[in-house]
PDB file of C-alpha atoms in Angstrom:
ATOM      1  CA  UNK A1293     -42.780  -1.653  25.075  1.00  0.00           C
ATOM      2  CA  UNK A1294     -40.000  -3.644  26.494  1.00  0.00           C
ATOM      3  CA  UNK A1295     -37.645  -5.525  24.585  1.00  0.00           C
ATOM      4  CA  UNK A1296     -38.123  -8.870  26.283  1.00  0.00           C
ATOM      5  CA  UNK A1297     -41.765  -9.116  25.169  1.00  0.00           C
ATOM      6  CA  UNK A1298     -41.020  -8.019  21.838  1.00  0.00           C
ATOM      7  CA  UNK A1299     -38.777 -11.246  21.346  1.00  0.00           C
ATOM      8  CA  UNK A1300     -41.231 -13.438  23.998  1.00  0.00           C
ATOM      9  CA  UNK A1301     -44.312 -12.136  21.276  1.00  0.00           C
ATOM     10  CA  UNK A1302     -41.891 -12.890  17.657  1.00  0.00           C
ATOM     11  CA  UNK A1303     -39.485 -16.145  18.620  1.00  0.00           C
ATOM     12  CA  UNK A1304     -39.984 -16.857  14.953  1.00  0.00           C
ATOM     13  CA  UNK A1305     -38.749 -13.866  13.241  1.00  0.00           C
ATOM     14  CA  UNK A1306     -35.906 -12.788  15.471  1.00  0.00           C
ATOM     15  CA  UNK A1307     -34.740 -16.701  14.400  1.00  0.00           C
ATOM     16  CA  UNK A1308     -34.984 -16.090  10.799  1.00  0.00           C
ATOM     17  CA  UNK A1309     -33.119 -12.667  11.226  1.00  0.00           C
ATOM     18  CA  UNK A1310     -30.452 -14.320  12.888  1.00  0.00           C
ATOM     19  CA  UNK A1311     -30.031 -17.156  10.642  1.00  0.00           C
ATOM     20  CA  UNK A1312     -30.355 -14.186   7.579  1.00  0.00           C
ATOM     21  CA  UNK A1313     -27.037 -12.646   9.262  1.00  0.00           C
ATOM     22  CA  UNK A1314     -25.063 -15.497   9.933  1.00  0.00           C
ATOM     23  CA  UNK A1315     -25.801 -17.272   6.026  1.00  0.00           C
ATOM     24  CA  UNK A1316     -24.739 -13.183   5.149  1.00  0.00           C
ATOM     25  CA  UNK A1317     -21.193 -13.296   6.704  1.00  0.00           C
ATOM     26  CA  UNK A1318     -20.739 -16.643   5.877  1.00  0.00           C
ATOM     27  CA  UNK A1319     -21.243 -16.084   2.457  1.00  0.00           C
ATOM     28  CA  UNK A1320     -19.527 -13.109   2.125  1.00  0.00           C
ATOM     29  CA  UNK A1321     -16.166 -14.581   3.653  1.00  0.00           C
ATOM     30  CA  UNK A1322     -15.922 -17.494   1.608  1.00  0.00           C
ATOM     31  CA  UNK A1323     -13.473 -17.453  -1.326  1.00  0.00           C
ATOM     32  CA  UNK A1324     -14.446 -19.738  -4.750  1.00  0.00           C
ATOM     33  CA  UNK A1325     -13.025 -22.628  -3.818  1.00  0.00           C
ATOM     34  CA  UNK A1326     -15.468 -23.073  -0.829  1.00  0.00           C
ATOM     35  CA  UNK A1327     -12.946 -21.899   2.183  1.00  0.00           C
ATOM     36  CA  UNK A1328     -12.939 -18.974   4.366  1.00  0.00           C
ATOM     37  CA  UNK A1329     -11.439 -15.942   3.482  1.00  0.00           C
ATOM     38  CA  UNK A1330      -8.382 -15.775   5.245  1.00  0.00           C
ATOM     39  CA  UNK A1331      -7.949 -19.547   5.561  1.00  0.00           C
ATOM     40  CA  UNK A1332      -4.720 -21.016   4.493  1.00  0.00           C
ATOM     41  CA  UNK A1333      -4.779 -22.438   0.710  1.00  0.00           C
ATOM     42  CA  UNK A1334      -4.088 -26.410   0.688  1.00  0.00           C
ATOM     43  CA  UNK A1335      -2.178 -27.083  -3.038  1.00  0.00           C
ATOM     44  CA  UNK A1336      -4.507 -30.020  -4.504  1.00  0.00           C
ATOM     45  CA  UNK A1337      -2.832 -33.464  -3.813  1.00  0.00           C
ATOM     46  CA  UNK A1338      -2.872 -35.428  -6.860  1.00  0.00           C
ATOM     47  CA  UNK A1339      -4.430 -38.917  -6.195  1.00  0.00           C
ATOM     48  CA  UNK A1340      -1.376 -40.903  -8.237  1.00  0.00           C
ATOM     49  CA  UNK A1341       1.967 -40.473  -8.297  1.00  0.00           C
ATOM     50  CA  UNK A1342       3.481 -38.013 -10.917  1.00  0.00           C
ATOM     51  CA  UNK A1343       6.459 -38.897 -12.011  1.00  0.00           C
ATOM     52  CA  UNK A1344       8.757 -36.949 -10.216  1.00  0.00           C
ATOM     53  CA  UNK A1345       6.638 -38.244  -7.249  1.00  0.00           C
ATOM     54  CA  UNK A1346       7.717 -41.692  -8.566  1.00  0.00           C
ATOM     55  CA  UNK A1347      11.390 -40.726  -8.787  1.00  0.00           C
ATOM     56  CA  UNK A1348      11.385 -39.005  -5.111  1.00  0.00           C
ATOM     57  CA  UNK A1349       9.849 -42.188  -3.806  1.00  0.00           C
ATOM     58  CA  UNK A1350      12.445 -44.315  -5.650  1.00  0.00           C
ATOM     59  CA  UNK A1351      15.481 -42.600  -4.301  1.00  0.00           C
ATOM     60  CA  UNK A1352      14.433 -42.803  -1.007  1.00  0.00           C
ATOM     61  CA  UNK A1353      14.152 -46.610  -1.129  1.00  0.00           C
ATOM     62  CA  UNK A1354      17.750 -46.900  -2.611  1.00  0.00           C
ATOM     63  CA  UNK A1355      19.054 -45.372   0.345  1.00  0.00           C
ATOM     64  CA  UNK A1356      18.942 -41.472  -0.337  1.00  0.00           C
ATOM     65  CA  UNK A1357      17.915 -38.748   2.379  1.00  0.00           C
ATOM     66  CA  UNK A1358      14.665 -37.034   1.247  1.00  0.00           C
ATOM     67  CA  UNK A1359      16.599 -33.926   0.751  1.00  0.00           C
ATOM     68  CA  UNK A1360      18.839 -35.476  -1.928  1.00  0.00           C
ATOM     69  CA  UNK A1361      15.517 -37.424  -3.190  1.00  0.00           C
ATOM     70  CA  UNK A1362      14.331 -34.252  -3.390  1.00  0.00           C
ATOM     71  CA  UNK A1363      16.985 -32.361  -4.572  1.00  0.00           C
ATOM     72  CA  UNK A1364      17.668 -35.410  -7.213  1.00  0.00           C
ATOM     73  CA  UNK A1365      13.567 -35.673  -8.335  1.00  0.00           C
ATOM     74  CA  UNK A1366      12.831 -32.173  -8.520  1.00  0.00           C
ATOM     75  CA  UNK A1367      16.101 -30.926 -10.176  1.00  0.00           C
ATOM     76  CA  UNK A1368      16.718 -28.158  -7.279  1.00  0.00           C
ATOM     77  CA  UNK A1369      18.776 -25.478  -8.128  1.00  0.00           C
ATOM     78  CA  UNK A1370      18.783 -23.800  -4.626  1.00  0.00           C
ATOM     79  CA  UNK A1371      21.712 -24.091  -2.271  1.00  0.00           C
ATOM     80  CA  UNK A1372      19.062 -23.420   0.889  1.00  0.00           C
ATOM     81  CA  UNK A1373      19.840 -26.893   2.860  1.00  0.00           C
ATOM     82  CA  UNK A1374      16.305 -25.304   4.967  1.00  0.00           C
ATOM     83  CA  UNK A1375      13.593 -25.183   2.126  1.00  0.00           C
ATOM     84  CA  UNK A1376      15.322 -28.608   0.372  1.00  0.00           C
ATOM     85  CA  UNK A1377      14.524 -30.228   3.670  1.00  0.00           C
ATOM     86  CA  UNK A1378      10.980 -28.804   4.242  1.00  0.00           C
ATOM     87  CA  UNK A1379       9.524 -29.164   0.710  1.00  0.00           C
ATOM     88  CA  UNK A1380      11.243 -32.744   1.057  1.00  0.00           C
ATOM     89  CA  UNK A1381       9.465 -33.514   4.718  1.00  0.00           C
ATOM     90  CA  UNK A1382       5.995 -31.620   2.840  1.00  0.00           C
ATOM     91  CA  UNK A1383       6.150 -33.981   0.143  1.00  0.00           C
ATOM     92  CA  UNK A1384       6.577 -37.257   1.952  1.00  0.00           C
ATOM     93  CA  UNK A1385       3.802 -36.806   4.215  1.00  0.00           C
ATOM     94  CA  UNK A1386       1.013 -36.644   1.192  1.00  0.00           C
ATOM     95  CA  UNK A1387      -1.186 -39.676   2.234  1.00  0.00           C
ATOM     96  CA  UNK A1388      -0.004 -41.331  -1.705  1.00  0.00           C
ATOM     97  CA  UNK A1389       3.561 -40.608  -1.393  1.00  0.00           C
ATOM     98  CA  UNK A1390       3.577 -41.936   2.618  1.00  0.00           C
ATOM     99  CA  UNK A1391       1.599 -45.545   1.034  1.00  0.00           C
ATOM    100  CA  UNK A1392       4.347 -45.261  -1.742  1.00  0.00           C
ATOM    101  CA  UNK A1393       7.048 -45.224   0.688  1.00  0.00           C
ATOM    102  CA  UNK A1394       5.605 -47.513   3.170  1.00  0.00           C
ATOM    103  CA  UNK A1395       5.136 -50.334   0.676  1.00  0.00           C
ATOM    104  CA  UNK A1396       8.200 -50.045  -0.940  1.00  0.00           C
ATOM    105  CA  UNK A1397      10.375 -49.922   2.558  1.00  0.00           C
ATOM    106  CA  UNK A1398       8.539 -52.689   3.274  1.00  0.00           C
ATOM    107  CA  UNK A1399       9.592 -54.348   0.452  1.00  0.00           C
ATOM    108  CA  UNK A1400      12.773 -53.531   1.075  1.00  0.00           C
ATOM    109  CA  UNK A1401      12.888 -54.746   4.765  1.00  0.00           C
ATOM    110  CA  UNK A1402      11.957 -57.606   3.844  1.00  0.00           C
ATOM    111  CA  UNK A1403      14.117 -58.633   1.482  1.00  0.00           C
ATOM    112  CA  UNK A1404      16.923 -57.417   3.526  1.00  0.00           C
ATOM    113  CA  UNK A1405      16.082 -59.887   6.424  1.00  0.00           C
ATOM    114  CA  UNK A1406      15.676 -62.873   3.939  1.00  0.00           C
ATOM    115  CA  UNK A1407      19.663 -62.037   3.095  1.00  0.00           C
ATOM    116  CA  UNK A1408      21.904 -61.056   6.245  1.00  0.00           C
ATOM    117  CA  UNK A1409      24.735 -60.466   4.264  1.00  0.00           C
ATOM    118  CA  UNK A1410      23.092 -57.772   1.686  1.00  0.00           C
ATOM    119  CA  UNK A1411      21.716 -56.416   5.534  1.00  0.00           C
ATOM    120  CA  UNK A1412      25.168 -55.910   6.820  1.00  0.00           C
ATOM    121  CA  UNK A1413      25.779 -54.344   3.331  1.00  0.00           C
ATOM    122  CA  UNK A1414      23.062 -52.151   3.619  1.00  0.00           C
ATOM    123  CA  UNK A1415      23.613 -50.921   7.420  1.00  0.00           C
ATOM    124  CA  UNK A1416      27.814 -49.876   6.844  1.00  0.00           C
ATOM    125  CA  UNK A1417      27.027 -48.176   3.174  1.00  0.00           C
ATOM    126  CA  UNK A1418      24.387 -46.074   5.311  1.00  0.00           C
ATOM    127  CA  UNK A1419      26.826 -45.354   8.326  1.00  0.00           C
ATOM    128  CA  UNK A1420      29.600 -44.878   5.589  1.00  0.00           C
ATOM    129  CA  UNK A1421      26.616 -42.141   3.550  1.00  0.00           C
ATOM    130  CA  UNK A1422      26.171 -40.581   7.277  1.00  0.00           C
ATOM    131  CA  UNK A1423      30.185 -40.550   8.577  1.00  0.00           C
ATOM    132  CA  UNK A1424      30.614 -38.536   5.164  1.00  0.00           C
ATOM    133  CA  UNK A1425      27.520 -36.178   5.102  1.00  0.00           C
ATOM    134  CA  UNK A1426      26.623 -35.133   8.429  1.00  0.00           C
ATOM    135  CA  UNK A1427      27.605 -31.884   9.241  1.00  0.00           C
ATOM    136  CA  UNK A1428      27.610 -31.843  12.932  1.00  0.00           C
ATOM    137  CA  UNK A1429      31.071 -33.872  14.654  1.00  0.00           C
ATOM    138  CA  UNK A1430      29.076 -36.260  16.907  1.00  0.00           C
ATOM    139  CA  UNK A1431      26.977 -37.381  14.222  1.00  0.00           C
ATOM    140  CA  UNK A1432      30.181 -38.403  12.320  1.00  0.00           C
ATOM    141  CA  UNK A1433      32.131 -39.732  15.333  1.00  0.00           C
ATOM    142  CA  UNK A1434      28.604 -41.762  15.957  1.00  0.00           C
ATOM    143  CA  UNK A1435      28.590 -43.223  12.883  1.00  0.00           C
ATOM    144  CA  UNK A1436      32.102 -43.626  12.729  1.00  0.00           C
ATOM    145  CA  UNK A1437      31.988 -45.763  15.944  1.00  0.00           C
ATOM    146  CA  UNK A1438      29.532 -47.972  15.115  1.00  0.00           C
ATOM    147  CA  UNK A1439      31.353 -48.623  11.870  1.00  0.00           C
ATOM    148  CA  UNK A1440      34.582 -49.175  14.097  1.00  0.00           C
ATOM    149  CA  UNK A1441      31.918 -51.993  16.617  1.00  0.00           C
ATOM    150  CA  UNK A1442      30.495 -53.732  13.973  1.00  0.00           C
ATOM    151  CA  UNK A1443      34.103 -54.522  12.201  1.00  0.00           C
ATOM    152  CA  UNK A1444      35.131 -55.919  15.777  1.00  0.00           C
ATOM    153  CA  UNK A1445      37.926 -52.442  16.201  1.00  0.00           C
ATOM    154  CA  UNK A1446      36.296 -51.711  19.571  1.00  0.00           C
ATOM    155  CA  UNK A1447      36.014 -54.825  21.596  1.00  0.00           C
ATOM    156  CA  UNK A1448      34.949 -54.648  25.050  1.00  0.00           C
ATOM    157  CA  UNK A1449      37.081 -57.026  27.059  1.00  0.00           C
ATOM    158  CA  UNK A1450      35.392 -57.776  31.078  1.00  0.00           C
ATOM    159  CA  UNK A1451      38.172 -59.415  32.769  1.00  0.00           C
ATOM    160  CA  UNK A1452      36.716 -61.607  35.878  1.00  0.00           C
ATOM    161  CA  UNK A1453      38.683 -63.098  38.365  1.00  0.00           C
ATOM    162  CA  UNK A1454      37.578 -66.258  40.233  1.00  0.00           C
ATOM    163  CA  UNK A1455      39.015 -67.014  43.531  1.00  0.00           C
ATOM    164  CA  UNK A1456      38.136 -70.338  44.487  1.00  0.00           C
ATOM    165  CA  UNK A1457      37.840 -70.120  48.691  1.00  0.00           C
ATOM    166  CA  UNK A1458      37.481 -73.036  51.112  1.00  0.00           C
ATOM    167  CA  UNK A1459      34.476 -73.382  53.054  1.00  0.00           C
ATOM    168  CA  UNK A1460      37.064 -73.051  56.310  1.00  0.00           C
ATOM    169  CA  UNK A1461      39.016 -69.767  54.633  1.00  0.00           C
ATOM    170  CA  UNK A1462      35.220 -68.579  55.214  1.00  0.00           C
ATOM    171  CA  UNK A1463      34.363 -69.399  58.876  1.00  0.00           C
ATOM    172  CA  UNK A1464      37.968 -68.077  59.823  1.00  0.00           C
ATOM    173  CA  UNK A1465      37.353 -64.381  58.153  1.00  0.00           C
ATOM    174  CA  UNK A1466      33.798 -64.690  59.227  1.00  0.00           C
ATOM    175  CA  UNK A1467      35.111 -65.374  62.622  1.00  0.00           C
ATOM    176  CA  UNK A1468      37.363 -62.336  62.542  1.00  0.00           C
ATOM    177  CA  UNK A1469      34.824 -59.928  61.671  1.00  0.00           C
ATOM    178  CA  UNK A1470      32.375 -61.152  64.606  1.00  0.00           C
ATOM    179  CA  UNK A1471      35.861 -60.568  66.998  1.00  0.00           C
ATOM    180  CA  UNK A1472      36.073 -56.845  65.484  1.00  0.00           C
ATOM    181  CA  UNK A1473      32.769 -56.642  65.486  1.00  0.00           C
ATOM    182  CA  UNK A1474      31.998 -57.576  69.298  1.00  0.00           C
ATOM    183  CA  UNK A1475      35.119 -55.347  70.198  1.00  0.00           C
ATOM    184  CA  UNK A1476      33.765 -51.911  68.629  1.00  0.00           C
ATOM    185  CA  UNK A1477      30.356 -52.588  70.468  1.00  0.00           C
ATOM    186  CA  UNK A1478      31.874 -53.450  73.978  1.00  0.00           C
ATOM    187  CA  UNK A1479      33.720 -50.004  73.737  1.00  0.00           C
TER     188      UNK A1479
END
């Protein structure tokens, strides 16, 4: 008996085998909580803010880094600059901590446009916060420089100078040129 008529005669049951193996290894490579074994384990995202949530969110719409939001919110003891900034980055990007920031920097734009005083405020204590923190030397001279622009320390001066020529200055030089000009060609 050959194998092809054995599966041409039963299309039915070799299905129903099939479909019995794959519901077996699926079911025996899932863990509780409904993912595969193996997969990588997502930490449940509470739907509201906690408070620390709150607090993280807060900082960072006064004007803090979300390392030192972080670092403030969760009371870090750790020195490790690295993890502060990637549990800092994790915890922004939860969809309720993202709206959280979103409305409240958009709060916070706005009201800085209505004043341009409290703006100018805002932009030199930030450049002032960066000249002081950064670690790396063009950062600071960065900031540094556009603290230096904006207090009118570097000012760009474009000296022009207009030479006012007569329309028969012109004709004479042009004249000159088509002289020089027909000499080089005749030679």
């Amino acid at each position: 008996m050959d194998m092809n008529e054995s599966i041409d005669n039963k299309p039915d049951e070799v299905s129903e085998r099939l479909r019995a193996m794959v519901e077996g290894v699926t079911e025996a490579g899932m863990r509780r909580d409904g993912r595969p074994v193996g997969a990588e384990r997502i930490e449940p995202i509470p739907k509201r803010l906690t408070g620390k949530q709150r607090l993280f969110v807060s900082l960072i719409i006064q004007g803090h880094s979300r390392r030192e939001a972080y670092k403030n919110a969760y009371d870090v003891r750790t020195e490790d600059e690295g993890t502060m900034a990637t549990s800092a980055h994790r915890i922004a990007n939860y969809p309720h901590v993202k709206e959280a920031l979103e409305k409240g920097l958009g709060k916070l734009e706005d009201a800085l446009l209505m004043d341009e005083k409290e703006t100018r405020r805002f932009v030199m204590a930030e450049l002032i916060c960066h000249a002081k923190e950064m670690k790396g030397e063009s950062a600071k001279l960065k900031a540094l420089e556009l603290i230096g622009k904006s207090v009118g320390m570097f000012v760009e001066r474009v000296e022009s100078k207009v030479e006012t020529v007569s329309v028969d200055e012109l004709k004479n030089e042009l004249q000159h040129h088509l002289e020089l000009l027909d000499q080089v060609v005749k030679h």
